[in-house]
Amino acid sequence: MQADTQPLLSVRDLVIEFTTENGVVRAADGISFDVHENETLGIVGESGCGKTVTGLSILGLIPSPPGRVAGGSIRFMGRELVGLPDSEMRNIRGRDISMIFQEPMTALNPVFTVGNQMTDVLRRHRGLTRRQARDAAIEMLAKVGIPVPAKRIDEYPHQLSGGMRQRVMIAMALSCDPKLLIADEPTTALDVTTQAQVLEQIAGLQSEFKMAVVLITHDLGIVAETCRRAIVMYCGRIVENAAIERLFEAPRHPYAKGLLESIPRLRRERLDELPIIPGRVPNLLHLPPGCRFAARCPRADALCREQSPALVPAGPHGDFIACHHPHPGQQAEPAA
Amino acid sequence: MEILQYTVRKLISGIPLVLGVTLISFLLMVYFGPDKTYELLGKNPTAQEIAEVRTQLGYDQPFLVRYVDYLRELVTLEFGNSDSTGEDVASLLARTIPISLALTGPGFVLGNLLGVLLALFAAFYRSTWVDKAIMASAVVGMSISFLIVIIAFQIIFASSYGLGWFPVRGWSVHSFGDYLSYVAVPTMAMVFVALGYNTRFYRSVLVEEMTRDHVRTARAFGVPPAKLFYKNILKNSMIPIITRVVFSIPLVIISGSLLIESYFGIPGVGKITYDAIISGDQPVLKAVVGLTAILFVLAQLLTDILYRAVDPRISLK
């Protein structure tokens, strides 16, 4: 999409389906985006919008059954990942692409020490000896700001605090020097001060390790602080893909605008009511034929209810939008 | 050292449990169990004769005295002689318990191993036809009565109507070959009956563990399936597995062998227990009931120690 360099990760028309008792559900439908080297991309949306499955699909971790990648392509460094045999995928997982998860409390194996789990990754992917792997693991733990790492390494996950465990996860994820880190709600389960520290850690390590980050979150504040570009997802689809400053100053998709307005913040005047987006997210089993946001959208008309808008380029800076009647945006360009 | 202290502490805390179980079972035996008095007397005994016999039997003693006597018997393992055969109960047990262990051991081990194996297949291929076929067969296996299975297997494998490969009943074991031929049909019956329950149980345990977050994390770091299985799934599912296996050991030894031994005419501890119940042989019953209670306490102790070995979150306190 940005034509200057070959993107590190390029996702095209990705479709992820889940078989449920009531029928097949498309958790992600026609997802396309690029991630460039050293870039941080945010994927934002409400719970259930498909952002987590999108992240999992990159590593081929969609729980199957009931889920599967039903179409599209995921290219990483020029290599197609969709349909790659599990044995080859395993060489990528944790080495070229790492992932950290939302729940630091349950994401580590409770019956093995931190060191055991970390050295496992290092020995598998970097072929280190036990001794070398242990030294490397201690070094990584020190890098993510764990005090007395030589002692902590022999502790079990339950002996560490939530923030500490998330740092262990980060240390483990970065131990093999990945090109891409997928962070799925990495700070949601942490308290606010720990959140800030962990985010700072990720940002610092990103520039040290020169890796790209896909940050999946529902928290727009985090996106504003850490990402250069963000994708807004709604109900399994991308509605807007824009550079952070444009997204926050002049969101073009009515959903993105509604989402931004509904953030509680300090305002000059006291509002009677926090602006909310009226209505509810449609059931993925009974989607409307047209735009999925139409029923809640103040700008919707007959066209929106009948015809689903495609994700099309908007403006000269590599932004994309899927809306029949977008807000004018900064330069008031007409929608393509 | 920590383990030793813990063991001693657990053994001490098991004492009230043994006391409780033995007290209740002794109470039942004394007030509702068989009364030997009239068996030993002739027709139309006088009140004095009755009293004499009761004194001989110790029935005139207060309950507490009799109970303490019973406890002493348990501790010293001297239960007196069997009422029906006159054999010393301790040597009776020493003769029959090894037979029962040899009889039920293979079925128990095989039933659990095959159960884990089938459960693994079902869990790995869950919600495919492999899973459905295994689970449907498990329900079928569970639904057939143990008695029918025993009789059917005797006919199929041991009788002249069927294959006639193995002896139908008895236990005249003089060599390992004899042992195998006598143990084969009971083992098959035990495995057949236990397999359905075991497979269903192990499948649910494995599936629950497979869907945990840490398993997904391990996959995200490229852990290969075999390692995923033993490091993330198996070790984490050990607690329910240990509980089930260890707690079924006393049941298998005593009650499990009860039916098998009486149907196959095997002189194990189940058979003598069955006979003792039928004939009201109190010395044997008291010994079996008391030892079963102790066995359960030991099983509990063993599970607690094993828990600690597999899960660092459990402390020995």
Short mmCIF file of C-alpha atoms in Angstrom, two decimals, chain B residues 9-241:
data_model
loop_
_atom_site.label_atom_id
_atom_site.label_comp_id
_atom_site.label_asym_id
_atom_site.label_seq_id
_atom_site.Cartn_x
_atom_site.Cartn_y
_atom_site.Cartn_z
CA ARG B 9 2.00 -34.59 60.05
CA LYS B 10 -0.39 -36.09 57.52
CA LEU B 11 -0.18 -39.52 59.12
CA ILE B 12 -1.07 -38.02 62.49
CA SER B 13 -3.97 -36.11 60.98
CA GLY B 14 -5.13 -39.38 59.40
CA ILE B 15 -5.62 -40.97 62.84
CA PRO B 16 -9.00 -39.32 63.58
CA LEU B 17 -10.15 -40.40 60.13
CA VAL B 18 -9.24 -44.02 60.82
CA LEU B 19 -10.90 -43.78 64.24
CA GLY B 20 -14.07 -42.38 62.72
CA VAL B 21 -14.35 -44.97 59.98
CA THR B 22 -13.57 -47.89 62.26
CA LEU B 23 -15.93 -46.60 64.95
CA ILE B 24 -18.86 -46.40 62.56
CA SER B 25 -18.17 -49.73 60.92
CA PHE B 26 -17.60 -51.42 64.25
CA LEU B 27 -20.83 -49.95 65.55
CA LEU B 28 -22.68 -51.37 62.56
CA MET B 29 -21.03 -54.75 62.95
CA VAL B 30 -21.79 -55.02 66.68
CA TYR B 31 -25.41 -53.85 66.64
CA PHE B 32 -26.55 -54.90 63.20
CA GLY B 33 -24.04 -57.57 62.27
CA PRO B 34 -24.19 -61.31 62.84
CA ASP B 35 -24.45 -62.67 66.36
CA LYS B 36 -22.46 -65.88 66.86
CA THR B 37 -24.12 -66.80 70.16
CA TYR B 38 -26.87 -69.01 68.80
CA GLU B 39 -24.65 -70.77 66.30
CA LEU B 40 -22.50 -72.08 69.12
CA LEU B 41 -25.43 -73.20 71.28
CA GLY B 42 -27.63 -76.25 71.01
CA LYS B 43 -31.42 -76.19 70.85
CA ASN B 44 -33.37 -74.52 73.65
CA PRO B 45 -30.42 -73.08 75.56
CA THR B 46 -30.93 -71.83 79.09
CA ALA B 47 -30.35 -68.23 79.97
CA GLN B 48 -27.20 -69.27 81.83
CA GLU B 49 -25.78 -71.07 78.78
CA ILE B 50 -26.43 -68.00 76.65
CA ALA B 51 -24.68 -65.80 79.18
CA GLU B 52 -21.69 -68.14 79.29
CA VAL B 53 -21.26 -68.15 75.53
CA ARG B 54 -21.61 -64.38 75.39
CA THR B 55 -18.88 -64.07 78.01
CA GLN B 56 -16.65 -66.40 75.98
CA LEU B 57 -17.21 -64.29 72.90
CA GLY B 58 -16.66 -61.10 74.81
CA TYR B 59 -20.15 -59.85 73.92
CA ASP B 60 -20.84 -58.94 77.54
CA GLN B 61 -18.12 -56.31 77.57
CA PRO B 62 -19.10 -52.66 77.23
CA PHE B 63 -18.95 -51.28 73.67
CA LEU B 64 -15.97 -49.10 74.39
CA VAL B 65 -13.88 -51.98 75.69
CA ARG B 66 -14.72 -54.05 72.61
CA TYR B 67 -13.88 -51.14 70.34
CA VAL B 68 -10.51 -50.57 71.99
CA ASP B 69 -9.83 -54.31 71.66
CA TYR B 70 -10.57 -53.96 67.97
CA LEU B 71 -8.19 -51.05 67.64
CA ARG B 72 -5.50 -53.06 69.37
CA GLU B 73 -6.10 -55.86 66.89
CA LEU B 74 -5.68 -53.40 64.03
CA VAL B 75 -2.42 -52.04 65.39
CA THR B 76 -0.90 -55.46 66.13
CA LEU B 77 -2.47 -57.09 63.06
CA GLU B 78 -3.69 -59.93 65.28
CA PHE B 79 -7.31 -60.50 64.42
CA GLY B 80 -7.64 -64.01 65.82
CA ASN B 81 -8.95 -66.92 63.81
CA SER B 82 -11.59 -67.00 61.15
CA ASP B 83 -14.94 -68.23 62.43
CA SER B 84 -15.59 -70.37 59.42
CA THR B 85 -12.21 -71.90 58.59
CA GLY B 86 -10.35 -71.45 61.83
CA GLU B 87 -7.35 -70.05 59.94
CA ASP B 88 -5.41 -67.19 61.46
CA VAL B 89 -6.82 -64.02 59.85
CA ALA B 90 -3.44 -62.35 59.46
CA SER B 91 -2.02 -65.30 57.53
CA LEU B 92 -5.27 -65.54 55.58
CA LEU B 93 -4.77 -61.95 54.44
CA ALA B 94 -1.09 -62.51 53.77
CA ARG B 95 -2.09 -65.36 51.44
CA THR B 96 -5.01 -63.64 49.66
CA ILE B 97 -3.88 -60.03 49.24
CA PRO B 98 -0.99 -60.85 46.88
CA ILE B 99 -3.39 -62.91 44.75
CA SER B 100 -5.80 -59.99 44.50
CA LEU B 101 -2.99 -57.60 43.61
CA ALA B 102 -1.73 -59.94 40.93
CA LEU B 103 -5.26 -60.34 39.64
CA THR B 104 -6.39 -56.71 39.54
CA GLY B 105 -3.04 -55.04 38.86
CA PRO B 106 -2.81 -55.66 35.11
CA GLY B 107 -6.45 -54.70 34.51
CA PHE B 108 -6.06 -51.53 36.54
CA VAL B 109 -2.86 -50.43 34.83
CA LEU B 110 -4.05 -51.35 31.33
CA GLY B 111 -7.46 -49.75 31.89
CA ASN B 112 -5.84 -46.48 32.83
CA LEU B 113 -3.12 -46.50 30.18
CA LEU B 114 -5.51 -47.35 27.38
CA GLY B 115 -7.94 -44.79 28.79
CA VAL B 116 -5.31 -42.04 28.60
CA LEU B 117 -4.30 -43.14 25.13
CA LEU B 118 -7.84 -43.15 23.74
CA ALA B 119 -8.60 -39.89 25.53
CA LEU B 120 -5.55 -38.38 23.92
CA PHE B 121 -6.75 -39.36 20.47
CA ALA B 122 -10.24 -38.08 21.21
CA ALA B 123 -8.92 -34.82 22.62
CA PHE B 124 -6.45 -34.28 19.82
CA TYR B 125 -9.08 -34.91 17.14
CA ARG B 126 -11.84 -33.34 19.16
CA SER B 127 -15.20 -32.80 17.51
CA THR B 128 -14.13 -34.84 14.48
CA TRP B 129 -15.49 -38.32 13.75
CA VAL B 130 -12.52 -39.92 15.60
CA ASP B 131 -13.58 -38.17 18.78
CA LYS B 132 -17.23 -38.97 18.28
CA ALA B 133 -16.56 -42.65 17.59
CA ILE B 134 -14.36 -43.02 20.67
CA MET B 135 -16.81 -41.22 22.91
CA ALA B 136 -19.80 -43.16 21.60
CA SER B 137 -18.00 -46.46 22.22
CA ALA B 138 -17.10 -45.24 25.71
CA VAL B 139 -20.76 -44.69 26.53
CA VAL B 140 -21.67 -48.09 25.13
CA GLY B 141 -18.91 -49.73 27.18
CA MET B 142 -20.01 -47.92 30.33
CA SER B 143 -23.61 -48.93 29.83
CA ILE B 144 -23.03 -52.68 29.78
CA SER B 145 -23.26 -54.31 33.19
CA PHE B 146 -20.06 -55.73 34.68
CA LEU B 147 -21.85 -59.05 35.29
CA ILE B 148 -22.86 -59.38 31.66
CA VAL B 149 -19.32 -58.56 30.56
CA ILE B 150 -17.83 -61.19 32.88
CA ILE B 151 -20.24 -63.90 31.74
CA ALA B 152 -19.95 -62.95 28.08
CA PHE B 153 -16.16 -62.95 28.22
CA GLN B 154 -16.12 -66.27 30.02
CA ILE B 155 -18.27 -67.74 27.27
CA ILE B 156 -16.37 -66.09 24.44
CA PHE B 157 -12.80 -66.64 25.59
CA ALA B 158 -12.90 -69.47 28.07
CA SER B 159 -15.73 -71.86 27.34
CA SER B 160 -16.01 -74.69 24.86
CA TYR B 161 -18.85 -72.74 23.22
CA GLY B 162 -16.42 -69.98 22.36
CA LEU B 163 -12.69 -69.87 21.75
CA GLY B 164 -11.78 -71.91 24.80
CA TRP B 165 -8.36 -70.29 25.12
CA PHE B 166 -8.31 -69.76 28.86
CA PRO B 167 -9.56 -71.55 31.99
CA VAL B 168 -13.04 -70.38 33.04
CA ARG B 169 -12.45 -70.32 36.75
CA GLY B 170 -9.90 -71.01 39.43
CA TRP B 171 -6.36 -70.05 40.26
CA SER B 172 -3.86 -72.89 40.20
CA VAL B 173 -0.85 -70.81 39.38
CA HIS B 174 2.51 -72.57 39.30
CA SER B 175 4.30 -70.67 36.57
CA PHE B 176 4.13 -67.33 34.82
CA GLY B 177 2.32 -69.00 31.93
CA ASP B 178 -0.36 -70.26 34.33
CA TYR B 179 -0.64 -66.77 35.75
CA LEU B 180 -1.20 -65.24 32.33
CA SER B 181 -3.83 -67.77 31.37
CA TYR B 182 -5.78 -67.28 34.61
CA VAL B 183 -5.47 -63.50 34.64
CA ALA B 184 -6.34 -62.93 30.96
CA VAL B 185 -10.12 -63.08 31.01
CA PRO B 186 -10.57 -61.14 34.30
CA THR B 187 -8.19 -58.49 32.97
CA MET B 188 -10.10 -58.14 29.71
CA ALA B 189 -13.36 -57.82 31.61
CA MET B 190 -11.92 -55.20 33.95
CA VAL B 191 -10.42 -53.20 31.11
CA PHE B 192 -13.65 -53.36 29.13
CA VAL B 193 -15.67 -52.04 32.03
CA ALA B 194 -13.22 -49.37 33.22
CA LEU B 195 -12.21 -48.11 29.80
CA GLY B 196 -15.35 -46.13 29.06
CA TYR B 197 -15.25 -44.25 32.36
CA ASN B 198 -11.52 -43.71 32.15
CA THR B 199 -11.57 -42.43 28.58
CA ARG B 200 -14.35 -39.97 29.26
CA PHE B 201 -12.65 -38.73 32.39
CA TYR B 202 -9.20 -38.35 30.87
CA ARG B 203 -10.57 -36.73 27.74
CA SER B 204 -12.32 -34.02 29.71
CA VAL B 205 -9.19 -33.42 31.78
CA LEU B 206 -6.97 -33.20 28.69
CA VAL B 207 -9.36 -31.01 26.72
CA GLU B 208 -9.64 -28.61 29.60
CA GLU B 209 -5.88 -28.32 29.84
CA MET B 210 -5.42 -28.04 26.06
CA THR B 211 -7.57 -24.92 25.88
CA ARG B 212 -5.65 -23.08 28.59
CA ASP B 213 -3.85 -19.82 27.88
CA HIS B 214 -0.40 -21.19 28.65
CA VAL B 215 -0.83 -23.85 26.00
CA ARG B 216 -1.58 -21.14 23.46
CA THR B 217 1.48 -19.22 24.67
CA ALA B 218 3.66 -22.28 24.23
CA ARG B 219 2.31 -22.76 20.72
CA ALA B 220 3.01 -19.11 19.98
CA PHE B 221 6.64 -19.78 20.86
CA GLY B 222 6.94 -22.72 18.49
CA VAL B 223 6.77 -25.61 20.96
CA PRO B 224 6.33 -28.82 18.93
CA PRO B 225 3.26 -31.00 19.63
CA ALA B 226 4.98 -33.82 21.54
CA LYS B 227 6.65 -31.40 23.91
CA LEU B 228 3.45 -29.41 24.21
CA PHE B 229 1.76 -32.58 25.31
CA TYR B 230 4.07 -33.63 28.10
CA LYS B 231 5.24 -30.24 29.25
CA ASN B 232 2.10 -28.16 29.07
CA ILE B 233 -0.81 -30.56 28.97
CA LEU B 234 0.18 -33.72 30.81
CA LYS B 235 2.02 -32.19 33.73
CA ASN B 236 -0.75 -29.68 34.30
CA SER B 237 -3.45 -32.34 34.21
CA MET B 238 -1.62 -34.57 36.69
CA ILE B 239 -3.63 -33.44 39.72
CA PRO B 240 -7.02 -34.82 38.65
CA ILE B 241 -5.29 -37.86 37.18
#
